[in-house]
Tab-separated table of C-alpha atoms in Angstrom:
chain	number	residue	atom	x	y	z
A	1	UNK	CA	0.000	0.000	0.000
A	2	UNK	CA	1.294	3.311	-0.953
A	3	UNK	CA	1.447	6.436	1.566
A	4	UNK	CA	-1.303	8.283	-0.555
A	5	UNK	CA	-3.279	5.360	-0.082
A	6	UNK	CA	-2.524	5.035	4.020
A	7	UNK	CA	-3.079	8.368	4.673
A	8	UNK	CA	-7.131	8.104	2.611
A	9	UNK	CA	-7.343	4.731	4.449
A	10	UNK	CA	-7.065	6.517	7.572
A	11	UNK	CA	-10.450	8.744	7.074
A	12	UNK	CA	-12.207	5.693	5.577
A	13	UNK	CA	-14.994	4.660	7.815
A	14	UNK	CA	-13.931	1.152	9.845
A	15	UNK	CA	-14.142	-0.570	12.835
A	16	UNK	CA	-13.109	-0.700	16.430
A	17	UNK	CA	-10.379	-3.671	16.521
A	18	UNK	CA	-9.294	-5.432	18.969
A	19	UNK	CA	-6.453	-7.993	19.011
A	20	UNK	CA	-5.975	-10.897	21.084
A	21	UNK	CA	-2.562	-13.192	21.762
A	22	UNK	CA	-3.603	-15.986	23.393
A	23	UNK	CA	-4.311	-19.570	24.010
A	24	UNK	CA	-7.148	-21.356	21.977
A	25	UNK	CA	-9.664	-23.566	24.642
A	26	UNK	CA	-11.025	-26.313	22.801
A	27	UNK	CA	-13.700	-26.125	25.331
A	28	UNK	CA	-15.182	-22.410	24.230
A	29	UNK	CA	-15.268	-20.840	27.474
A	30	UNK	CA	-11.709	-19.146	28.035
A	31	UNK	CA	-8.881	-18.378	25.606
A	32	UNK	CA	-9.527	-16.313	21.961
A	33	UNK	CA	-12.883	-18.219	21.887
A	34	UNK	CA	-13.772	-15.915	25.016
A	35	UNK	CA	-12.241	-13.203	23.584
A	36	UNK	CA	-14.053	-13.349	20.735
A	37	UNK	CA	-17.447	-13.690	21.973
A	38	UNK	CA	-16.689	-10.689	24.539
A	39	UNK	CA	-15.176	-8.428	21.274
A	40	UNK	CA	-18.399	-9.534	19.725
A	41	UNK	CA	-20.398	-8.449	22.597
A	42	UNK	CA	-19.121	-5.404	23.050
A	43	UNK	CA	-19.115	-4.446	19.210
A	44	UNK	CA	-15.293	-4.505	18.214
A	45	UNK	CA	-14.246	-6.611	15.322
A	46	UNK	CA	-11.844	-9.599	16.822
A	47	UNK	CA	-8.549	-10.551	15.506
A	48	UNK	CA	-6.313	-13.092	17.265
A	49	UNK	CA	-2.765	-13.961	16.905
A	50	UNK	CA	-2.677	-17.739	18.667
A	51	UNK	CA	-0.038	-18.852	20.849
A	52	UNK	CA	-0.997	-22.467	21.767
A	53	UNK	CA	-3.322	-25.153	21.617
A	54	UNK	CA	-5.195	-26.305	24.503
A	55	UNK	CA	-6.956	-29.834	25.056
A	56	UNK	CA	-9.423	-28.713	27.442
A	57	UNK	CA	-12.902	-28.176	28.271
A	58	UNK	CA	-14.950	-27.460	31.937
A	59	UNK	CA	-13.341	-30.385	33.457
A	60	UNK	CA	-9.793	-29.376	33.255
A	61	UNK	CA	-6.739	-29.194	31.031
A	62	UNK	CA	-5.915	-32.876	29.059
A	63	UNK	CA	-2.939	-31.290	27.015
A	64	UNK	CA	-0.603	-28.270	25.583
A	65	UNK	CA	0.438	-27.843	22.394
A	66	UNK	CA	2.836	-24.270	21.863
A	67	UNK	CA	2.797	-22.635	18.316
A	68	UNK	CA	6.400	-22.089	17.203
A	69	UNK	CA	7.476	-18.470	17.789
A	70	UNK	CA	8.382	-17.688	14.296
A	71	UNK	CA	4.995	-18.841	13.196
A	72	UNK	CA	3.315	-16.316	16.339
A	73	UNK	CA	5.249	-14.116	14.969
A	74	UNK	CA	3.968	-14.573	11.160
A	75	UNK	CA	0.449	-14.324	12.642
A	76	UNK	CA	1.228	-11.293	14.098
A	77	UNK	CA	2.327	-9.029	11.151
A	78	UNK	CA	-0.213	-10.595	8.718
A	79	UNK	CA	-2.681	-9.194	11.126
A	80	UNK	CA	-1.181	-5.647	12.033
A	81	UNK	CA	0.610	-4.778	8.646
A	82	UNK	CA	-2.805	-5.516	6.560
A	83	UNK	CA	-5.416	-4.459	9.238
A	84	UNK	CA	-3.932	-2.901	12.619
A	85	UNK	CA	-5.240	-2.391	15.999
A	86	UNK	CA	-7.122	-0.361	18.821
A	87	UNK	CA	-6.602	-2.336	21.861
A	88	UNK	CA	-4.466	-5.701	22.187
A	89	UNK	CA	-5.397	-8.019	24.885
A	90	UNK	CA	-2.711	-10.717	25.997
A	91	UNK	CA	-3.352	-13.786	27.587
A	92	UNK	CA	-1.767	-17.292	27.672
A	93	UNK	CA	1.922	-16.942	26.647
A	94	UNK	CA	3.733	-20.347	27.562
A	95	UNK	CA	7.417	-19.813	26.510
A	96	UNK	CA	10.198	-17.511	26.829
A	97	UNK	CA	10.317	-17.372	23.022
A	98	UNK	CA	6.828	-16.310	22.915
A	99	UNK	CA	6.883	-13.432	25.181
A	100	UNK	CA	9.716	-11.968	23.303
A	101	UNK	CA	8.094	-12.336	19.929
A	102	UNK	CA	5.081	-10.199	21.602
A	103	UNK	CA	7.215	-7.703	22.995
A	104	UNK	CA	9.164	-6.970	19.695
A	105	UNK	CA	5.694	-6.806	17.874
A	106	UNK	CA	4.593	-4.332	20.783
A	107	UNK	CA	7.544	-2.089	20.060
A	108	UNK	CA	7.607	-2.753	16.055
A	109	UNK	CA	4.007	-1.182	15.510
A	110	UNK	CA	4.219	0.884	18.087
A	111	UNK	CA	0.643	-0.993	19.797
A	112	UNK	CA	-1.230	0.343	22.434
A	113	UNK	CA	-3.836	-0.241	24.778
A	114	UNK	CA	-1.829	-3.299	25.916
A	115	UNK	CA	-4.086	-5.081	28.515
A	116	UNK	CA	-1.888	-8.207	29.668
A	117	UNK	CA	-3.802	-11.083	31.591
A	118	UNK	CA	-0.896	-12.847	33.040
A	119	UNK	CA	-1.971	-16.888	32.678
A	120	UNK	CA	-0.519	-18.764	34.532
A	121	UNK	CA	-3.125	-21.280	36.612
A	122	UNK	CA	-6.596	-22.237	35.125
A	123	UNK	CA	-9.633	-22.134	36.780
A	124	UNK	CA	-9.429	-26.084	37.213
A	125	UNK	CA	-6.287	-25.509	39.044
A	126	UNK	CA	-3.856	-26.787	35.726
A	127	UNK	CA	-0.686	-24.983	35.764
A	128	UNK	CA	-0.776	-23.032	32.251
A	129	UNK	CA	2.711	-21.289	32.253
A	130	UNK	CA	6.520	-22.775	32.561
A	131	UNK	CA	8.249	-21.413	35.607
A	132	UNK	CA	11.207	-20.009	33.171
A	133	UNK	CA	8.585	-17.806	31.787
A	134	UNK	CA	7.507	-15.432	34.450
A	135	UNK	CA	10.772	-13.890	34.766
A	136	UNK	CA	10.598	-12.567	30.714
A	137	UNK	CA	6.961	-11.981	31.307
A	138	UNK	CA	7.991	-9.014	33.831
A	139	UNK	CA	10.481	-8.258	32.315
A	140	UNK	CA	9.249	-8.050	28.577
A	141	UNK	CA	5.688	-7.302	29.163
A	142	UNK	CA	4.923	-5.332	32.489
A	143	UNK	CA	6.733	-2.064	31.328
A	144	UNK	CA	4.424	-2.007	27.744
A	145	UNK	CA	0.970	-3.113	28.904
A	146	UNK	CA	-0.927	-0.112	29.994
A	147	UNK	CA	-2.508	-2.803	32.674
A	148	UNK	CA	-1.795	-5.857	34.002
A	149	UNK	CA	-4.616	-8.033	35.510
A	150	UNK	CA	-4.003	-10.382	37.704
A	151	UNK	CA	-6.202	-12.506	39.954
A	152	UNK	CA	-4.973	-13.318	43.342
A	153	UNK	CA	-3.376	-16.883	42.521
A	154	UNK	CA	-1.592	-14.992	39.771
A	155	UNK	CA	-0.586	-12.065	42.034
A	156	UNK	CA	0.814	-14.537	44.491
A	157	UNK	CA	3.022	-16.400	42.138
A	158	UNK	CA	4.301	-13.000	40.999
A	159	UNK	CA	5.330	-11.858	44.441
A	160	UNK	CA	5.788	-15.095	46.006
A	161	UNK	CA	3.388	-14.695	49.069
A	162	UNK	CA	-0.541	-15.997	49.348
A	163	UNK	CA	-2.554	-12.644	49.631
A	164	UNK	CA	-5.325	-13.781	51.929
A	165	UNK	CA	-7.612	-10.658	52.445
A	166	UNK	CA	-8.716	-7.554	51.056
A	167	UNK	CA	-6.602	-5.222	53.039
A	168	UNK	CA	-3.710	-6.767	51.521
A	169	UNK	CA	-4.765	-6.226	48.034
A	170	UNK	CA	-3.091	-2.307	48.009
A	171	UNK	CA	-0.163	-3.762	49.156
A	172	UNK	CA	0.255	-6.673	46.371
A	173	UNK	CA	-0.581	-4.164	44.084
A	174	UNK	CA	1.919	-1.336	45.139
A	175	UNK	CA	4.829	-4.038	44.792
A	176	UNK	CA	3.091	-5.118	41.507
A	177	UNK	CA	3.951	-1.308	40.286
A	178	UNK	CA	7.407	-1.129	41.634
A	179	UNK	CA	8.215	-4.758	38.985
A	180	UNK	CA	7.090	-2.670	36.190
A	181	UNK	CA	3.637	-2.358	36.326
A	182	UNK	CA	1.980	0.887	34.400
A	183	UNK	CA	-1.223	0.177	36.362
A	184	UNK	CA	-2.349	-2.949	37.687
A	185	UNK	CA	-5.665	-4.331	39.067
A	186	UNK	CA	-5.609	-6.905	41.405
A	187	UNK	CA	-8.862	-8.864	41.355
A	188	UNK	CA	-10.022	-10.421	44.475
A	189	UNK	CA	-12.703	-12.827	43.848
A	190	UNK	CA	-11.131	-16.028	45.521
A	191	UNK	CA	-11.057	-14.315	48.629
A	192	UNK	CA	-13.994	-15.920	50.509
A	193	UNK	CA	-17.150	-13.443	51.757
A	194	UNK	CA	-20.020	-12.144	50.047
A	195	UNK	CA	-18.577	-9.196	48.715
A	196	UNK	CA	-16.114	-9.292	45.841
A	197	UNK	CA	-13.183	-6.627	45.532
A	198	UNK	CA	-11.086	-5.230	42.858
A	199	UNK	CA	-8.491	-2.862	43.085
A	200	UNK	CA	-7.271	-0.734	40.312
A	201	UNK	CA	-3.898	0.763	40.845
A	202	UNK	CA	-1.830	3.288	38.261
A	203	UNK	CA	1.364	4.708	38.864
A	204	UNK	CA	0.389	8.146	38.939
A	205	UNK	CA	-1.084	7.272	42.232
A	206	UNK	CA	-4.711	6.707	41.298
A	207	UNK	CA	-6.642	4.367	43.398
A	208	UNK	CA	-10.395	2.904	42.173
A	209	UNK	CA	-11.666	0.292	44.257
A	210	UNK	CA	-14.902	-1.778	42.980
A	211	UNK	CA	-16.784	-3.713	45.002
A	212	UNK	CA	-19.851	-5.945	44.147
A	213	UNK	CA	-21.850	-8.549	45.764
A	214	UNK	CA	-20.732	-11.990	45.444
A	215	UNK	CA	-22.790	-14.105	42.147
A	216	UNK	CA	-22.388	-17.476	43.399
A	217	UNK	CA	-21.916	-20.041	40.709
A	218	UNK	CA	-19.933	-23.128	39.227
A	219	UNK	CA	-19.793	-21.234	35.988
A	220	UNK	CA	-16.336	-19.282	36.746
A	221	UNK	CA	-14.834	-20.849	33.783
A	222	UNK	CA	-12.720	-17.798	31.741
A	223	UNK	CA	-13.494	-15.029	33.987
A	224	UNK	CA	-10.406	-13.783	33.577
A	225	UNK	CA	-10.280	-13.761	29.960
A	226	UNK	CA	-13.179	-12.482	29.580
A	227	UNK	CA	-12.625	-8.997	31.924
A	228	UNK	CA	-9.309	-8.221	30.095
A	229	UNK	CA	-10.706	-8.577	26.723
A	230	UNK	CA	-13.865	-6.356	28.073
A	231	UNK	CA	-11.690	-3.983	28.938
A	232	UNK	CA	-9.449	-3.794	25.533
A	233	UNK	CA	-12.359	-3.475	23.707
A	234	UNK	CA	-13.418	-0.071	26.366
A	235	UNK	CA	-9.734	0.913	25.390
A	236	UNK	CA	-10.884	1.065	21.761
A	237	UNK	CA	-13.642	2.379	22.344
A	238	UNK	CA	-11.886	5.986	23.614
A	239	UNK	CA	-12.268	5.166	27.399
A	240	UNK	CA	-9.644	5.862	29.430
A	241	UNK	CA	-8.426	3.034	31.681
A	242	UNK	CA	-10.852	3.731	34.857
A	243	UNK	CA	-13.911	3.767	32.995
A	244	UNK	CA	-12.694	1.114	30.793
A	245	UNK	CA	-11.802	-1.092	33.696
A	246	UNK	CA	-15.615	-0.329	35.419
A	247	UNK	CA	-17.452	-0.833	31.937
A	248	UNK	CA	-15.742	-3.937	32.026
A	249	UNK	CA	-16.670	-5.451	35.119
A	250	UNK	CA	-19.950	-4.504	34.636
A	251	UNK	CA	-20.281	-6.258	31.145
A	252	UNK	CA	-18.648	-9.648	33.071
A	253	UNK	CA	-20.590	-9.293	35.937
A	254	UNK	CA	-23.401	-9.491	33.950
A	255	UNK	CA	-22.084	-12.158	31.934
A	256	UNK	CA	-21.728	-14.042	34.767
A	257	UNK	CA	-25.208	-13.261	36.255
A	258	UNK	CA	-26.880	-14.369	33.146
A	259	UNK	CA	-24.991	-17.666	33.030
A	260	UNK	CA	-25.219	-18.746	36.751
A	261	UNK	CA	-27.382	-21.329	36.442
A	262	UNK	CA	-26.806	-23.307	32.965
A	263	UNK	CA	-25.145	-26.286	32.888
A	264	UNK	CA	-22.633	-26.696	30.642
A	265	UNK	CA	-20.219	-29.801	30.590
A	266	UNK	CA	-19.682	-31.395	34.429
A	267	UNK	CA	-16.979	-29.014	35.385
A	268	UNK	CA	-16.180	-25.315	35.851
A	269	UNK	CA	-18.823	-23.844	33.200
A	270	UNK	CA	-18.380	-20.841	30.844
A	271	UNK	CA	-20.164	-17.064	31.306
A	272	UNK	CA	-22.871	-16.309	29.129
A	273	UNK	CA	-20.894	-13.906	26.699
A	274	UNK	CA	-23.876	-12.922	24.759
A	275	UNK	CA	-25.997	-11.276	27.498
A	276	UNK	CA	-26.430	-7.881	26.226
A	277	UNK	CA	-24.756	-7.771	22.522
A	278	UNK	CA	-24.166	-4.493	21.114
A	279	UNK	CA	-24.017	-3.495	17.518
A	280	UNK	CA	-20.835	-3.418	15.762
A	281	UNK	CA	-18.877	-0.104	16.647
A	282	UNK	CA	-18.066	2.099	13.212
A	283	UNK	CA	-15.035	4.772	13.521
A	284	UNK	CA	-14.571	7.509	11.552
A	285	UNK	CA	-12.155	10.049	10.906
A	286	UNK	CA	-10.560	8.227	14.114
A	287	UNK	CA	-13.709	9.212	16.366
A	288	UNK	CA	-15.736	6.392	17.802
């Protein structure tokens, strides 16, 4: 594409994209098959860049299977050199290789929006991530995400300490910012009681803590998947991080609400993405 033709591209009406690195679930409740169905939902058009191949479904994890990192990486800029993005959402990233490849792409296209869902442990407990990893996912990945969003099992392998209540969640998330983090928010629904607790923290010093009543449920399956696409697609949208991060949690929350009581499989059941679908999101002349 010539520049004449970039530079009329860029006032040509089109929509609000969102881009997701992840793991696929075989299963449809977590991964880019969650992402999707969120993107959807929220009326971005979803791209994905896959970075693994999961046996799974509500019952646990049978089996990984990593993409090579030359052929993420091929993904990757047939995606962003043809189409581009608003938001980028990363989730599973199971090698050393892998993060790198994301990080270079990061910096190559200059992304932004970067919401990084560091997975690690899967709802059915199965250890998603290898232990040489985390270091090159701080590293790499904390200083170029505009959020990190951890939930507490991931927070505690991060810092190396359980965090067992919600008075300790400014804490985890103050030591969270001093590895790297632009802004991180610490979600706190494993902590038992009937009241769940997020905490978003930035680096500028802004605090928002969100607070809801507790939705009790088997269907917790991709929760966390879910929430950080959610809030890419708010990213593209033109929110800024706070309201992105509360538009998000209410679209999950409600996700979750409307899925409660289906049964899905005999395990750990999915959210019902398509609660409240929104029409597809048109930009033009860069203005949502």
């Amino acid at each position: 594409m010539t520049r004449s033709n970039l530079n009329a591209s860029a006032t040509l009406p089109r929509y609000a994209r969102v881009l997701s690195i992840a793991g696929s679930d075989s299963g449809g409740g977590a991964g880019i098959q969650a992402d999707l169905k969120t993107m959807s939902a929220l009326g971005c058009y979803g791209m994905t860049a896959i970075t693994a191949l999961t046996a799974q479904n509500t019952q646990g994890v049978r089996g990984i299977h990593g993409v090579p990192p030359q052929f993420l990486q091929d993904q990757l800029d047939a995606v962003l050199q043809d189409i581009g993005t608003d938001a980028v959402k990363i989730g599973m990233l199971h090698a050393p290789e892998v993060v790198q490849v994301v990080a270079a792409a990061i910096d190559r296209y200059a992304l932004r929006n970067v919401v990084l869902d560091p997975v690690m442990v899967a709802t059915s407990g199965d250890r998603l991530i290898a232990e040489a990893t985390v270091g090159e996912l701080v590293n790499q990945l904390f200083p170029r995400a505009a959020v990190i969003t951890p939930n507490l099992d991931e927070a505690g392998l991060l810092l190396g300490r359980t965090i067992q209540g919600a008075d300790e969640l400014e804490r985890a998330a103050q030591d969270l910012l001093a590895m790297g983090a632009k802004a991180v928010l610490v979600k706190g629904g494993h902590l038992p009681g009937e009241e769940v607790v997020d905490l978003l923290a930035m680096a500028d010093g802004t605090r928002l803590r969100l607070a809801s009543p507790r939705i009790h449920t088997h269907n917790g399956h991709g929760t966390g998947c879910t929430l950080s696409s959610a809030i890419a697609c708010q990213l593209a949208l033109g929110h800024t991080l706070p309201d992105a991060v509360q538009r998000g949690r209410q679209y999950i929350l409600g996700a979750i609400a409307a899925g409660a009581d289906v049964h899905t499989g005999q395990g750990h059941g999915p959210l019902n993405h398509g609660w409240q679908p929104q029409a597809q999101v048109v930009v033009r002349s860069g203005v949502v």
